[in-house]
Amino acid sequence: METWDSASPAVLLTPAQMAEADRLAVASGVSGATLMANAGGAVAREIESRWTPRPVTVLCGPGNNGGDGFVIAAALRAARWPVTLTLLGDASRLSGDAARFFAAWNAPVAEPEPACLKGAGLVVDALFGAGLNRTIDGVAAELLHAVRDAGAPVVAVDIPSGVDGATGEVRGVAAPAALTVTFFRMKPGHLLLPGRGLCGDVVIADIGIPEEAARASGARAWANRPGLWRLPPPGVADHKYSRGHVLVVGGGMSGAARLAARGARRAGAGLVSLFCPPQVFTVCAADAPGTLVFPAKDAADETVFRELLADPRRNAVVIGPGHGEPPRLRRRVLDILAARRACVLDADVFSAFAEAPASLFRAVAGAGPVVLTPHEGEFARLFPDLSGDRLTRARAAAERAGAVVALKGADTVIAAPDGCAAVNANAPPWLATAGAGDVLAGIIAAFLAQGMAAAAAAAAAVWLHGAAAGRFGPGLIAEDLPETLPAVLRALGGGAGAN
């Protein structure tokens, strides 16, 4: 795949990579105390810019996250906010910069119990950061349950306590935040569910870590957004063939293939051919005059399909949506892969190869660019043994399949065989509608046909798909997505995207 820049603002750092970035910052001459002071000061400024002074309870943990909390408490008190500070654990066990900032707090410290929240108009959650590696229980769990029940807005320092920064999973309990202030770069847990749903607004604060620390961190994940990829800009000398020719291989459920074809056309493919069984030719031919429709001669005919595939101008293929007929589908997929066409394998493909996924992966190994687009149920058919969080599973699947995998969902993960991955977070709830995935398959194929690398094509298509749904709003149906796509492309600057 094309290289994504590890120093990009879109890069996601795991907690371990963030710790390495901190270490590199200190090695470059930025003191740990300066980093902590900058972090706490950034959170305090965000609070003061959003809320008027009110009683605030600052919940501090025993590590550096708690140290940030001590700085926040001092800053708000200096700004004449009524502050209650509580510390989880024994103050004598604090160390390093956290101990230094706690020592500067010359005011009472409340017990870490629900009573410390009484009368609070705001709660600062500085108990545990993104690096939490255990399940929250005991006093900490009781305190977070009380925060959830209190009803006051919560500001999370780094990430809501209880959310795993690497996976987005909740370790025991977590209190939803209205605002999360994180530092230097986002973590995967800010975008992966359920963590994303608990973070509220996420602000990334510059605390003085050198930009080079991101490149040196070894990061392999990014937030999916424009700038991570660039759409191929149309040239003045382009013609329909130079903009790519997508072949959609349909089946008896013709609506899915027609949606894929419409998505491909709106995403810029110069031509789209739709191959279909003879019994649905009339409805396919009547659907959109700009789509070239080719029917099989009869129910057993494969000659037309093979003739279409043999034409090198048809340089990207979509197969699976509404196809049915597993034995025939398997043969056609293997023919497409043998022809080395760029392709999107979707929907029924995953059921067709569920009994023998290795045969698919062997064929992919000698093929052109391939993108697999399963949702969770389809993913389990091809990769029943893979477990863990979505980012881990998508990466493992991409490596095994030798293909880009777009694991679809509200937090779609696009993973390449080399371990690079993007996490998408712009999909609105109303995108969960029948046929939306068929449109996505067509958009990806259009970008492949225009020469984009497979991972970039999939990432761009997923983001644009979500952006189109968000632009249309509630009431969306799949047919609306292709028609809304041009407005999103125009907003990106003529379709070229940002860089």
Coordinates of C-alpha atoms in Angstrom, one line a residue:
M1 CA 0.0 0.0 0.0
E2 CA 1.1 3.6 -0.3
T3 CA 2.9 4.9 2.7
W4 CA 0.9 6.9 5.3
D5 CA 2.9 9.5 7.2
S6 CA 3.6 8.5 10.8
A7 CA 4.1 12.1 11.7
S8 CA 0.6 13.1 10.4
P9 CA -1.7 14.8 12.9
A10 CA -4.1 11.9 12.0
V11 CA -1.8 9.2 13.4
L12 CA -3.1 7.3 16.4
L13 CA -0.7 6.3 19.2
T14 CA -1.3 3.3 21.4
P15 CA -0.6 4.0 25.1
A16 CA 2.8 2.3 24.7
Q17 CA 3.7 4.5 21.8
M18 CA 2.5 7.6 23.7
A19 CA 4.8 6.6 26.5
E20 CA 7.6 6.4 24.1
A21 CA 6.7 9.8 22.7
D22 CA 6.9 11.2 26.3
R23 CA 10.3 9.5 26.8
L24 CA 11.6 11.0 23.5
A25 CA 10.4 14.4 24.5
V26 CA 12.2 14.2 27.8
A27 CA 15.3 12.9 26.0
S28 CA 15.1 16.0 23.7
G29 CA 15.2 18.3 26.7
V30 CA 11.6 18.8 27.6
S31 CA 11.2 18.0 31.3
G32 CA 8.4 15.7 32.6
A33 CA 7.3 18.5 34.9
T34 CA 6.9 20.8 31.9
L35 CA 4.8 18.2 30.0
M36 CA 2.6 17.7 33.1
A37 CA 2.2 21.4 33.7
N38 CA 1.3 21.9 30.0
A39 CA -1.2 19.1 30.0
G40 CA -3.0 20.2 33.1
G41 CA -3.0 23.8 32.0
A42 CA -4.5 22.8 28.6
V43 CA -7.3 21.0 30.3
A44 CA -8.0 23.9 32.6
R45 CA -8.1 26.4 29.7
E46 CA -10.6 24.1 27.8
I47 CA -12.8 24.0 30.9
E48 CA -12.7 27.8 31.4
S49 CA -13.5 28.4 27.7
R50 CA -16.7 26.2 27.9
W51 CA -18.1 26.6 31.4
T52 CA -18.7 29.4 33.8
P53 CA -17.1 29.1 37.2
R54 CA -19.0 26.5 39.4
P55 CA -18.2 24.0 42.0
V56 CA -15.8 21.4 40.5
T57 CA -14.6 18.1 41.8
V58 CA -11.3 16.9 40.5
L59 CA -10.8 13.1 40.8
C60 CA -7.1 12.2 40.8
G61 CA -5.5 8.8 40.4
P62 CA -2.2 7.6 41.7
G63 CA -0.2 8.1 38.4
N64 CA 0.6 10.8 35.9
N65 CA -3.0 11.2 35.1
G66 CA -3.6 12.2 38.7
G67 CA -0.6 14.6 38.4
D68 CA -2.4 16.3 35.5
G69 CA -5.4 16.5 37.8
F70 CA -3.4 18.3 40.5
V71 CA -2.3 20.9 38.0
I72 CA -5.9 21.4 36.8
A73 CA -7.2 21.8 40.3
A74 CA -4.6 24.4 41.1
A75 CA -5.3 26.3 37.9
L76 CA -9.1 26.4 38.5
R77 CA -8.7 27.4 42.1
A78 CA -6.4 30.3 41.0
A79 CA -9.2 31.3 38.6
R80 CA -11.5 31.4 41.7
W81 CA -13.5 28.2 40.9
P82 CA -14.6 26.3 44.1
V83 CA -12.5 23.2 43.8
T84 CA -12.8 19.9 45.7
L85 CA -9.8 17.6 45.1
T86 CA -9.8 13.9 45.9
L87 CA -7.0 11.4 45.6
L88 CA -7.4 7.7 45.0
G89 CA -4.7 5.9 46.9
D90 CA -2.1 6.9 49.4
A91 CA -0.4 10.2 48.9
S92 CA 2.8 8.9 50.3
R93 CA 3.1 6.5 47.3
L94 CA 3.0 9.3 44.7
S95 CA 6.3 9.7 42.9
G96 CA 8.1 11.9 40.4
D97 CA 6.3 14.9 38.9
A98 CA 2.9 13.8 40.3
A99 CA 4.3 14.0 43.8
R100 CA 5.8 17.4 43.1
F101 CA 2.5 18.9 42.0
F102 CA 0.5 17.3 44.8
A103 CA 2.9 18.8 47.3
A104 CA 2.1 22.2 45.9
W105 CA -1.6 21.7 46.7
N106 CA -1.9 23.3 50.2
A107 CA -5.6 22.7 50.7
P108 CA -7.7 19.8 52.0
V109 CA -8.0 16.6 50.1
A110 CA -11.4 14.8 50.2
E111 CA -11.9 11.1 50.5
P112 CA -12.5 9.3 47.2
E113 CA -16.1 8.4 47.9
P114 CA -19.4 9.5 46.4
A115 CA -19.9 12.2 48.9
C116 CA -17.0 14.2 47.3
L117 CA -19.3 14.8 44.3
K118 CA -22.1 16.5 46.3
G119 CA -22.9 19.9 44.9
A120 CA -20.5 19.5 42.0
G121 CA -21.4 21.4 38.8
L122 CA -18.5 19.8 36.9
V123 CA -16.4 16.7 37.4
V124 CA -12.8 16.3 36.2
D125 CA -11.9 12.6 35.7
A126 CA -8.1 12.4 36.1
L127 CA -8.2 8.9 37.7
F128 CA -6.7 6.7 35.0
G129 CA -5.3 7.5 31.5
A130 CA -5.3 5.6 28.3
G131 CA -2.7 3.1 29.5
L132 CA -5.1 1.4 31.9
N133 CA -4.3 -2.3 31.8
R134 CA -6.6 -3.8 34.4
T135 CA -10.3 -4.0 35.2
I136 CA -11.5 -1.1 37.4
D137 CA -13.1 -2.4 40.6
G138 CA -13.4 -1.6 44.3
V139 CA -13.4 2.1 45.4
A140 CA -12.5 3.3 41.9
A141 CA -15.5 1.5 40.4
E142 CA -17.8 2.8 43.1
L143 CA -16.6 6.4 42.4
L144 CA -17.1 6.1 38.7
H145 CA -20.6 4.7 39.2
A146 CA -21.3 7.7 41.4
V147 CA -20.0 10.0 38.7
R148 CA -22.4 8.4 36.2
D149 CA -25.3 8.9 38.5
A150 CA -24.4 12.4 39.6
G151 CA -25.5 14.0 36.3
A152 CA -22.9 16.7 36.3
P153 CA -20.8 17.2 33.0
V154 CA -17.5 15.3 33.1
V155 CA -14.2 16.3 31.6
A156 CA -11.9 13.4 31.0
V157 CA -8.2 13.8 31.1
D158 CA -6.6 11.8 28.2
I159 CA -9.5 9.4 28.0
P160 CA -12.5 8.5 30.3
S161 CA -11.2 6.3 33.1
G162 CA -12.0 2.7 32.4
V163 CA -11.6 3.0 28.6
D164 CA -8.7 1.1 27.2
G165 CA -6.8 3.5 25.0
A166 CA -5.6 0.8 22.6
T167 CA -8.9 -0.9 21.9
G168 CA -11.8 1.3 23.1
E169 CA -13.0 -1.5 25.3
V170 CA -14.4 -0.7 28.8
R171 CA -12.5 -2.3 31.6
G172 CA -15.2 -2.7 34.2
V173 CA -16.9 0.7 34.3
A174 CA -16.5 4.1 32.7
A175 CA -18.3 7.4 33.1
P176 CA -19.3 9.2 29.9
A177 CA -17.5 12.5 29.3
A178 CA -18.9 15.7 27.7
L179 CA -15.3 16.6 26.8
T180 CA -12.1 14.6 26.6
V181 CA -8.7 16.4 26.4
T182 CA -5.9 14.2 25.1
F183 CA -2.3 15.1 24.4
F184 CA -0.2 15.2 21.3
R185 CA -2.1 12.6 19.3
M186 CA -5.4 10.7 19.7
K187 CA -5.4 7.0 20.7
P188 CA -7.3 4.2 19.0
G189 CA -9.6 4.1 22.0
H190 CA -10.9 7.6 21.2
L191 CA -12.3 6.3 17.9
L192 CA -13.1 2.6 18.5
L193 CA -16.4 1.7 20.1
P194 CA -17.6 1.7 22.8
G195 CA -14.8 4.2 23.8
R196 CA -15.7 6.7 21.2
G197 CA -19.3 6.9 22.5
L198 CA -17.9 7.8 26.0
C199 CA -15.5 10.5 25.0
G200 CA -17.8 13.4 24.0
D201 CA -15.9 16.1 22.2
V202 CA -12.3 15.3 21.9
V203 CA -9.6 18.0 21.9
I204 CA -6.0 17.3 21.2
A205 CA -3.7 19.6 23.2
D206 CA -0.1 20.5 22.2
I207 CA 2.0 20.0 25.4
G208 CA 5.4 20.4 23.9
I209 CA 6.2 17.0 22.6
P210 CA 8.4 17.3 19.4
E211 CA 6.6 16.3 16.2
E212 CA 9.5 13.9 15.4
A213 CA 8.4 11.8 18.4
A214 CA 5.3 10.7 16.4
R215 CA 7.5 9.5 13.5
A216 CA 9.8 7.7 15.9
S217 CA 7.0 6.0 17.9
G218 CA 6.4 3.2 15.3
A219 CA 2.7 4.1 15.0
R220 CA 0.8 2.0 12.4
A221 CA -2.8 3.4 12.8
W222 CA -4.5 6.6 11.7
A223 CA -7.8 8.4 12.0
N224 CA -9.4 8.1 8.6
R225 CA -10.0 11.6 7.1
P226 CA -9.0 13.7 4.1
G227 CA -5.3 14.3 4.1
L228 CA -4.6 10.6 4.8
W229 CA -5.5 9.9 1.1
R230 CA -5.9 12.0 -2.0
L231 CA -8.5 11.4 -4.7
P232 CA -7.2 11.3 -8.3
P233 CA -8.1 14.7 -9.8
P234 CA -9.6 14.6 -13.2
G235 CA -7.3 15.9 -15.9
V236 CA -8.3 18.1 -18.8
A237 CA -7.3 15.4 -21.3
D238 CA -9.2 12.6 -19.5
H239 CA -11.8 10.5 -21.3
K240 CA -14.1 7.9 -20.1
Y241 CA -11.6 5.0 -20.4
S242 CA -8.8 6.9 -18.7
R243 CA -11.1 7.4 -15.7
G244 CA -11.5 3.7 -15.3
H245 CA -14.2 1.1 -16.2
V246 CA -15.9 -0.8 -13.4
L247 CA -17.6 -4.2 -14.0
V248 CA -20.3 -5.0 -11.5
V249 CA -21.2 -8.7 -11.5
G250 CA -24.8 -9.0 -10.5
G251 CA -27.2 -11.9 -9.6
G252 CA -30.8 -12.5 -9.2
M253 CA -31.2 -9.9 -6.4
S254 CA -30.5 -7.1 -8.9
G255 CA -31.0 -4.1 -6.6
A256 CA -27.7 -4.6 -4.8
A257 CA -25.7 -4.7 -8.0
R258 CA -27.6 -1.6 -9.3
L259 CA -26.7 0.3 -6.1
A260 CA -23.1 -0.7 -6.5
A261 CA -23.1 0.5 -10.1
R262 CA -24.7 3.9 -9.2
G263 CA -22.1 4.3 -6.4
A264 CA -19.2 3.6 -8.9
R265 CA -20.6 6.1 -11.4
R266 CA -21.0 8.9 -8.9
A267 CA -17.5 8.3 -7.5
G268 CA -16.0 9.1 -10.9
A269 CA -15.7 5.9 -12.8
G270 CA -15.7 6.8 -16.5
L271 CA -17.8 3.7 -17.4
V272 CA -19.7 1.1 -15.5
S273 CA -20.8 -2.2 -17.0
L274 CA -23.3 -4.4 -15.2
F275 CA -23.5 -8.1 -16.0
C276 CA -26.7 -9.8 -14.9
P277 CA -28.8 -13.0 -15.3
P278 CA -31.2 -12.8 -18.2
Q279 CA -34.3 -12.8 -15.9
V280 CA -33.4 -9.4 -14.5
F281 CA -32.1 -7.7 -17.6
T282 CA -35.2 -5.6 -18.2
V283 CA -35.2 -4.1 -14.7
C284 CA -31.4 -3.5 -14.9
A285 CA -31.5 -1.9 -18.3
A286 CA -34.4 0.4 -17.4
D287 CA -32.7 1.6 -14.2
A288 CA -30.1 4.0 -15.4
P289 CA -29.3 4.8 -19.0
G290 CA -25.6 5.5 -18.3
T291 CA -24.9 2.0 -17.1
L292 CA -24.0 -0.5 -19.7
V293 CA -26.0 -3.7 -19.1
F294 CA -25.0 -7.1 -20.4
P295 CA -27.2 -10.1 -19.8
A296 CA -26.1 -13.7 -19.8
K297 CA -27.5 -15.6 -22.7
D298 CA -29.3 -18.1 -20.5
A299 CA -29.2 -19.4 -17.0
A300 CA -26.1 -21.6 -17.6
D301 CA -24.2 -19.1 -19.8
E302 CA -20.7 -17.9 -18.7
T303 CA -19.4 -16.7 -22.0
V304 CA -20.7 -13.2 -21.7
F305 CA -19.1 -12.8 -18.2
R306 CA -15.8 -14.1 -19.5
E307 CA -15.9 -11.9 -22.5
L308 CA -16.5 -8.8 -20.3
L309 CA -13.7 -9.9 -17.9
A310 CA -11.3 -10.4 -20.8
D311 CA -11.5 -6.8 -21.9
P312 CA -8.5 -5.1 -20.2
R313 CA -10.3 -1.8 -20.2
R314 CA -12.6 -3.1 -17.5
N315 CA -9.9 -2.6 -14.8
A316 CA -11.9 -3.0 -11.6
V317 CA -14.6 -5.5 -10.6
V318 CA -17.3 -5.6 -7.9
I319 CA -18.8 -9.0 -7.1
G320 CA -20.9 -10.4 -4.3
P321 CA -23.8 -7.9 -3.8
G322 CA -27.1 -9.8 -4.5
H323 CA -25.3 -12.6 -6.3
G324 CA -26.4 -15.8 -4.7
E325 CA -25.6 -19.1 -6.3
P326 CA -22.5 -20.0 -4.2
P327 CA -20.9 -22.5 -6.6
R328 CA -21.1 -20.1 -9.5
L329 CA -20.0 -17.2 -7.4
R330 CA -16.9 -19.1 -6.2
R331 CA -15.9 -19.8 -9.8
R332 CA -16.4 -16.2 -10.9
V333 CA -14.4 -14.8 -8.0
L334 CA -11.5 -17.2 -8.9
D335 CA -11.7 -16.1 -12.5
I336 CA -11.6 -12.4 -11.6
L337 CA -8.6 -13.0 -9.3
A338 CA -6.8 -15.0 -12.0
A339 CA -7.4 -12.2 -14.4
R340 CA -5.5 -9.9 -12.0
R341 CA -8.2 -7.3 -12.0
A342 CA -8.5 -4.9 -9.1
C343 CA -11.6 -6.1 -7.3
V344 CA -14.0 -5.5 -4.4
L345 CA -15.3 -8.8 -2.8
D346 CA -18.4 -8.2 -0.8
A347 CA -21.6 -9.7 0.6
D348 CA -22.3 -13.2 -0.7
V349 CA -18.6 -13.8 -1.4
F350 CA -18.1 -14.4 2.3
S351 CA -20.8 -17.0 2.6
A352 CA -19.6 -18.7 -0.6
F353 CA -16.1 -19.2 0.7
A354 CA -17.0 -19.9 4.3
E355 CA -16.3 -23.6 4.1
A356 CA -12.9 -23.1 2.4
P357 CA -11.6 -19.6 3.0
A358 CA -8.0 -20.8 2.4
S359 CA -8.9 -21.4 -1.3
L360 CA -9.8 -17.7 -1.6
F361 CA -6.7 -16.5 0.1
R362 CA -4.5 -18.7 -2.1
A363 CA -6.1 -17.1 -5.2
V364 CA -5.7 -13.6 -3.7
A365 CA -2.0 -14.2 -3.4
G366 CA -1.5 -14.1 -7.2
A367 CA -4.1 -11.4 -7.9
G368 CA -4.3 -7.7 -8.4
P369 CA -5.4 -5.3 -5.7
V370 CA -8.2 -6.8 -3.6
V371 CA -10.5 -5.2 -1.0
L372 CA -12.7 -7.3 1.2
T373 CA -15.6 -5.5 2.8
P374 CA -17.3 -7.7 5.5
H375 CA -19.5 -6.6 8.3
E376 CA -19.1 -8.5 11.6
G377 CA -21.2 -11.5 10.7
E378 CA -19.5 -11.9 7.3
F379 CA -16.1 -11.4 8.9
A380 CA -16.8 -14.3 11.2
R381 CA -17.5 -16.6 8.3
L382 CA -14.1 -16.1 6.7
F383 CA -12.1 -15.6 10.0
P384 CA -14.0 -17.6 12.6
D385 CA -10.9 -18.1 14.8
L386 CA -9.8 -14.4 15.1
S387 CA -10.7 -12.7 18.3
G388 CA -10.0 -9.5 20.2
D389 CA -10.7 -5.9 19.4
R390 CA -11.7 -4.7 15.9
L391 CA -8.3 -3.2 15.1
T392 CA -6.4 -6.3 16.0
R393 CA -8.8 -8.6 14.1
A394 CA -8.9 -6.5 11.0
R395 CA -5.1 -6.4 10.9
A396 CA -4.8 -10.2 11.4
A397 CA -7.4 -10.8 8.7
A398 CA -5.7 -8.5 6.2
E399 CA -2.3 -10.3 6.8
R400 CA -3.9 -13.7 6.4
A401 CA -5.9 -12.8 3.3
G402 CA -3.2 -10.8 1.6
A403 CA -5.8 -8.2 0.9
V404 CA -7.1 -4.9 2.3
V405 CA -9.9 -5.6 4.8
A406 CA -12.6 -3.0 5.5
L407 CA -14.3 -4.3 8.6
K408 CA -17.6 -2.4 8.4
G409 CA -19.5 -0.9 11.3
A410 CA -20.0 2.4 13.1
D411 CA -16.2 2.3 13.6
T412 CA -15.1 0.8 10.3
V413 CA -11.5 -0.3 10.4
I414 CA -9.5 -0.4 7.1
A415 CA -6.4 -2.6 7.4
A416 CA -3.7 -3.5 5.0
P417 CA -1.6 -6.7 4.9
D418 CA 1.5 -4.7 6.2
G419 CA -0.3 -3.8 9.4
C420 CA -1.2 -0.2 8.6
A421 CA -4.8 0.6 9.5
A422 CA -7.2 3.5 9.6
V423 CA -10.2 3.9 11.9
N424 CA -13.2 5.7 10.6
A425 CA -15.5 7.7 12.9
N426 CA -17.8 9.9 10.7
A427 CA -20.6 7.4 10.1
P428 CA -24.0 8.6 11.4
P429 CA -26.5 6.1 12.9
W430 CA -28.8 6.4 9.9
L431 CA -26.2 4.9 7.7
A432 CA -27.4 1.6 9.0
T433 CA -29.8 1.0 6.2
A434 CA -30.1 -1.9 3.6
G435 CA -28.0 -1.4 0.5
A436 CA -25.6 1.1 2.0
G437 CA -22.8 -1.4 1.8
D438 CA -23.5 -2.1 -1.8
V439 CA -23.0 1.6 -2.6
L440 CA -19.8 1.5 -0.7
A441 CA -18.5 -1.4 -2.7
G442 CA -19.1 0.5 -5.9
I443 CA -17.3 3.6 -4.6
I444 CA -14.3 1.6 -3.7
A445 CA -14.2 0.0 -7.1
A446 CA -14.4 3.4 -8.8
F447 CA -11.4 4.6 -6.9
L448 CA -9.5 1.4 -7.7
A449 CA -10.4 1.9 -11.4
Q450 CA -8.9 5.4 -11.2
G451 CA -5.6 4.0 -10.0
M452 CA -5.7 4.5 -6.3
A453 CA -3.9 2.0 -4.0
A454 CA -6.3 -0.5 -2.4
A455 CA -5.9 0.8 1.2
A456 CA -6.3 4.4 0.2
A457 CA -9.3 3.6 -2.1
A458 CA -11.0 1.8 0.7
A459 CA -10.3 4.5 3.3
A460 CA -11.4 7.3 1.0
A461 CA -14.6 5.5 0.1
V462 CA -15.5 4.7 3.7
W463 CA -15.0 8.4 4.7
L464 CA -17.0 9.8 1.7
H465 CA -19.7 7.2 2.4
G466 CA -20.1 8.4 5.9
A467 CA -19.8 12.1 4.9
A468 CA -22.6 11.6 2.3
A469 CA -24.8 10.0 4.9
G470 CA -24.1 12.8 7.4
R471 CA -24.8 15.5 4.8
F472 CA -28.1 13.9 3.8
G473 CA -29.3 13.4 7.5
P474 CA -32.1 11.3 9.0
G475 CA -34.4 9.6 6.6
L476 CA -31.5 8.3 4.5
I477 CA -31.9 5.3 2.3
A478 CA -29.2 3.7 0.2
E479 CA -30.4 5.3 -3.0
D480 CA -29.7 8.7 -1.5
L481 CA -26.0 8.0 -1.0
P482 CA -24.8 8.2 -4.6
E483 CA -26.9 11.3 -5.2
T484 CA -25.4 13.1 -2.2
L485 CA -21.8 12.1 -3.0
P486 CA -21.2 14.9 -5.6
A487 CA -21.8 17.6 -3.0
V488 CA -19.3 16.0 -0.6
L489 CA -16.7 15.7 -3.4
R490 CA -17.3 19.4 -4.3
A491 CA -16.7 20.3 -0.6
L492 CA -13.3 18.5 -0.8
G493 CA -12.3 20.8 -3.7
G494 CA -13.5 19.3 -6.9
G495 CA -13.0 15.8 -5.8
A496 CA -9.2 15.9 -5.4
G497 CA -9.3 15.8 -1.6
A498 CA -6.9 17.4 0.8
N499 CA -3.3 16.5 1.2

